[in-house]
Amino acid sequence: MGISYSTVQSGANALIMAQVDGPIRIPIVIGNAEAQSIAIKMEGITPTRPLTHDLFVSFTHAFGVTLKEVMIYKFENGVFYSELTFTDGSREVKLDSRTSDAIGIALRTGAPVYTTQEILEETGFVMDIESAGPKEDDDPQENPRGNIEPKLENYTIEELERTLQEAIDREDYEQAERVQSIIEKKKQDNDNQNDITV
């Protein structure tokens, strides 16, 4: 759907994935380099020299390999996990990938991107398609267009700790308290997982 700059975490961008023919949106936090690569393709810009994703696609095409699909198959501790399925016509190979890279490559090949119902329910939000545009009484300062924030709960602990420090630096203690509570819950969840014996 698009990329939105995150005002919560500097240097991060929210890649908004849209459900085909549906109202569900998934925000995925990605870095600046990946955001730039995806934005360039979405805007139809041809760089003077190939970016990494362009080079990867050219390489696979040169050897008769095509990307069949991308599957975002897991969401854990604020991280989306993706898998690329390649085929040469006679066999299929699946490769693990960062979600931002998988989407950057899928955009360049036209391959579909899938996910699970569980991930839609856990990380998605519903956008009313008919009323998605700005209303007359919207305050542009409170509702900047194209600025959709990902859920803090979807951040990794490292990203949350950076966000916490930024909130403290700007003396936004209400935000800092909220981020701190999310960090503590994530750490507790991790400790509980580590305590399980098989």
Tab-separated table of C-alpha atoms in Angstrom:
chain	number	residue	atom	x	y	z
A	1	MET	CA	0.000	0.000	0.000
A	2	GLY	CA	2.793	2.419	0.855
A	3	ILE	CA	5.581	3.478	3.175
A	4	SER	CA	5.175	5.880	6.053
A	5	TYR	CA	7.905	7.537	8.110
A	6	SER	CA	7.708	6.571	11.774
A	7	THR	CA	7.639	9.509	14.180
A	8	VAL	CA	7.932	7.081	17.109
A	9	GLN	CA	11.299	5.620	16.120
A	10	SER	CA	13.870	7.611	14.174
A	11	GLY	CA	15.439	5.854	11.205
A	12	ALA	CA	12.512	3.470	10.864
A	13	ASN	CA	9.708	3.315	8.358
A	14	ALA	CA	6.370	1.556	8.395
A	15	LEU	CA	5.717	-0.511	5.282
A	16	ILE	CA	1.932	-0.843	5.071
A	17	MET	CA	0.817	-4.083	3.424
A	18	ALA	CA	-2.783	-4.153	2.190
A	19	GLN	CA	-5.011	-7.210	1.963
A	20	VAL	CA	-6.142	-7.816	-1.628
A	21	ASP	CA	-9.830	-6.845	-1.945
A	22	GLY	CA	-10.050	-6.485	1.825
A	23	PRO	CA	-9.799	-3.865	4.591
A	24	ILE	CA	-6.941	-5.372	6.637
A	25	ARG	CA	-3.572	-3.614	6.736
A	26	ILE	CA	-0.316	-4.889	8.254
A	27	PRO	CA	2.398	-2.419	9.345
A	28	ILE	CA	5.954	-3.754	9.085
A	29	VAL	CA	8.842	-1.733	10.522
A	30	ILE	CA	11.742	-1.609	8.042
A	31	GLY	CA	15.032	0.261	7.747
A	32	ASN	CA	15.803	3.252	5.551
A	33	ALA	CA	17.740	1.354	2.864
A	34	GLU	CA	14.978	-1.215	2.379
A	35	ALA	CA	12.317	1.514	2.416
A	36	GLN	CA	14.196	3.422	-0.280
A	37	SER	CA	14.484	0.322	-2.481
A	38	ILE	CA	10.780	-0.477	-2.135
A	39	ALA	CA	9.702	3.147	-2.650
A	40	ILE	CA	11.808	3.478	-5.818
A	41	LYS	CA	10.049	0.480	-7.360
A	42	MET	CA	6.579	1.572	-6.206
A	43	GLU	CA	7.093	5.005	-7.743
A	44	GLY	CA	8.351	3.562	-11.020
A	45	ILE	CA	11.801	5.151	-10.736
A	46	THR	CA	14.695	3.484	-12.580
A	47	PRO	CA	17.994	4.007	-10.717
A	48	THR	CA	21.095	4.765	-12.784
A	49	ARG	CA	22.789	1.700	-11.270
A	50	PRO	CA	20.986	-1.447	-10.055
A	51	LEU	CA	20.163	-1.675	-6.362
A	52	THR	CA	20.763	-4.932	-4.482
A	53	HIS	CA	17.207	-6.171	-5.084
A	54	ASP	CA	17.489	-5.343	-8.806
A	55	LEU	CA	20.782	-7.218	-9.011
A	56	PHE	CA	19.320	-10.262	-7.254
A	57	VAL	CA	16.367	-10.407	-9.659
A	58	SER	CA	18.657	-10.006	-12.701
A	59	PHE	CA	20.855	-12.819	-11.385
A	60	THR	CA	17.954	-15.248	-10.949
A	61	HIS	CA	16.536	-14.411	-14.393
A	62	ALA	CA	19.948	-14.928	-15.994
A	63	PHE	CA	19.945	-18.505	-14.699
A	64	GLY	CA	16.311	-19.234	-15.589
A	65	VAL	CA	15.002	-19.044	-12.025
A	66	THR	CA	11.803	-17.200	-11.122
A	67	LEU	CA	10.234	-16.205	-7.821
A	68	LYS	CA	6.961	-18.098	-7.461
A	69	GLU	CA	5.712	-16.557	-4.212
A	70	VAL	CA	6.564	-14.960	-0.873
A	71	MET	CA	5.089	-16.315	2.345
A	72	ILE	CA	5.132	-14.280	5.566
A	73	TYR	CA	4.750	-17.330	7.764
A	74	LYS	CA	5.556	-16.227	11.327
A	75	PHE	CA	5.454	-13.217	13.642
A	76	GLU	CA	7.457	-13.525	16.847
A	77	ASN	CA	8.858	-10.943	19.275
A	78	GLY	CA	8.109	-8.107	16.876
A	79	VAL	CA	9.790	-9.788	13.888
A	80	PHE	CA	8.078	-11.012	10.714
A	81	TYR	CA	9.594	-14.156	9.153
A	82	SER	CA	9.327	-14.741	5.406
A	83	GLU	CA	10.129	-17.450	2.911
A	84	LEU	CA	10.803	-17.115	-0.824
A	85	THR	CA	9.798	-19.964	-3.167
A	86	PHE	CA	11.872	-20.128	-6.356
A	87	THR	CA	11.412	-22.442	-9.328
A	88	ASP	CA	13.397	-23.264	-12.440
A	89	GLY	CA	10.468	-25.093	-14.020
A	90	SER	CA	11.438	-28.538	-12.759
A	91	ARG	CA	12.081	-28.033	-9.063
A	92	GLU	CA	11.241	-25.598	-6.256
A	93	VAL	CA	13.581	-24.180	-3.636
A	94	LYS	CA	12.507	-22.302	-0.509
A	95	LEU	CA	14.803	-19.693	1.071
A	96	ASP	CA	14.447	-17.856	4.353
A	97	SER	CA	14.467	-14.061	4.009
A	98	ARG	CA	13.985	-10.812	5.846
A	99	THR	CA	10.468	-9.656	5.054
A	100	SER	CA	11.633	-6.286	3.724
A	101	ASP	CA	13.981	-8.016	1.244
A	102	ALA	CA	11.316	-10.533	0.234
A	103	ILE	CA	8.857	-7.742	-0.550
A	104	GLY	CA	11.513	-5.717	-2.394
A	105	ILE	CA	12.183	-8.717	-4.647
A	106	ALA	CA	8.482	-9.603	-5.041
A	107	LEU	CA	7.731	-6.062	-6.240
A	108	ARG	CA	10.312	-6.459	-8.988
A	109	THR	CA	9.045	-9.854	-10.149
A	110	GLY	CA	5.289	-9.466	-9.710
A	111	ALA	CA	5.211	-12.470	-7.360
A	112	PRO	CA	2.313	-12.661	-4.899
A	113	VAL	CA	2.858	-12.137	-1.156
A	114	TYR	CA	0.860	-14.342	1.223
A	115	THR	CA	0.475	-14.585	4.986
A	116	THR	CA	-1.532	-16.565	7.521
A	117	GLN	CA	-4.873	-15.786	9.124
A	118	GLU	CA	-3.142	-15.819	12.524
A	119	ILE	CA	-0.711	-13.074	11.469
A	120	LEU	CA	-3.566	-11.002	10.030
A	121	GLU	CA	-5.414	-11.247	13.348
A	122	GLU	CA	-2.349	-10.578	15.520
A	123	THR	CA	-0.722	-7.702	13.637
A	124	GLY	CA	-3.354	-6.301	11.298
A	125	PHE	CA	-5.718	-3.411	11.671
A	126	VAL	CA	-8.904	-2.748	9.733
A	127	MET	CA	-9.128	0.300	7.530
A	128	ASP	CA	-12.551	1.484	6.436
A	129	ILE	CA	-11.878	1.793	2.709
A	130	GLU	CA	-14.795	4.158	2.049
A	131	SER	CA	-13.838	6.584	4.809
A	132	ALA	CA	-10.068	6.244	4.506
A	133	GLY	CA	-9.708	9.730	3.018
A	134	PRO	CA	-9.294	12.832	5.196
A	135	LYS	CA	-12.435	14.395	6.649
A	136	GLU	CA	-13.151	18.125	6.619
A	137	ASP	CA	-12.927	18.408	10.400
A	138	ASP	CA	-9.644	16.459	10.645
A	139	ASP	CA	-6.785	18.410	12.173
A	140	PRO	CA	-3.829	17.942	9.776
A	141	GLN	CA	-1.424	18.181	12.719
A	142	GLU	CA	-3.163	15.301	14.479
A	143	ASN	CA	-3.899	13.291	11.324
A	144	PRO	CA	-1.041	13.740	8.853
A	145	ARG	CA	-1.833	11.933	5.604
A	146	GLY	CA	0.215	8.841	4.934
A	147	ASN	CA	1.562	8.700	8.485
A	148	ILE	CA	0.350	5.360	9.863
A	149	GLU	CA	2.208	4.213	12.956
A	150	PRO	CA	2.995	0.535	13.506
A	151	LYS	CA	1.973	-0.916	16.854
A	152	LEU	CA	4.673	-0.605	19.509
A	153	GLU	CA	3.923	-4.198	20.488
A	154	ASN	CA	5.275	-5.273	17.077
A	155	TYR	CA	8.735	-3.749	17.723
A	156	THR	CA	11.672	-5.889	18.810
A	157	ILE	CA	13.106	-5.317	22.298
A	158	GLU	CA	16.111	-3.517	20.774
A	159	GLU	CA	13.823	-1.179	18.796
A	160	LEU	CA	11.715	-0.553	21.891
A	161	GLU	CA	14.792	0.316	23.955
A	162	ARG	CA	15.831	2.892	21.341
A	163	THR	CA	12.291	4.269	21.283
A	164	LEU	CA	12.326	4.459	25.093
A	165	GLN	CA	15.541	6.489	25.088
A	166	GLU	CA	14.149	8.838	22.428
A	167	ALA	CA	10.985	9.387	24.495
A	168	ILE	CA	13.090	10.162	27.584
A	169	ASP	CA	15.298	12.560	25.585
A	170	ARG	CA	12.275	14.563	24.468
A	171	GLU	CA	10.779	14.314	27.993
A	172	ASP	CA	7.697	12.436	26.805
A	173	TYR	CA	7.405	10.441	30.009
A	174	GLU	CA	3.914	9.130	29.297
A	175	GLN	CA	5.214	7.503	26.100
A	176	ALA	CA	8.338	6.294	27.938
A	177	GLU	CA	6.217	4.598	30.609
A	178	ARG	CA	4.136	2.850	27.952
A	179	VAL	CA	7.228	1.643	26.070
A	180	GLN	CA	8.860	0.456	29.322
A	181	SER	CA	5.825	-1.659	30.193
A	182	ILE	CA	5.886	-3.296	26.738
A	183	ILE	CA	9.615	-4.041	27.111
A	184	GLU	CA	9.031	-5.664	30.516
A	185	LYS	CA	6.190	-7.801	29.142
A	186	LYS	CA	8.290	-8.954	26.170
A	187	LYS	CA	11.222	-9.840	28.439
A	188	GLN	CA	8.898	-11.740	30.757
A	189	ASP	CA	7.420	-13.629	27.767
A	190	ASN	CA	10.953	-14.513	26.614
A	191	ASP	CA	11.870	-15.761	30.109
A	192	ASN	CA	8.718	-17.893	30.208
A	193	GLN	CA	9.603	-19.435	26.825
A	194	ASN	CA	13.142	-20.200	28.016
A	195	ASP	CA	11.775	-21.904	31.145
A	196	ILE	CA	9.879	-24.503	29.113
A	197	THR	CA	11.667	-27.852	29.089
A	198	VAL	CA	11.041	-30.574	26.530
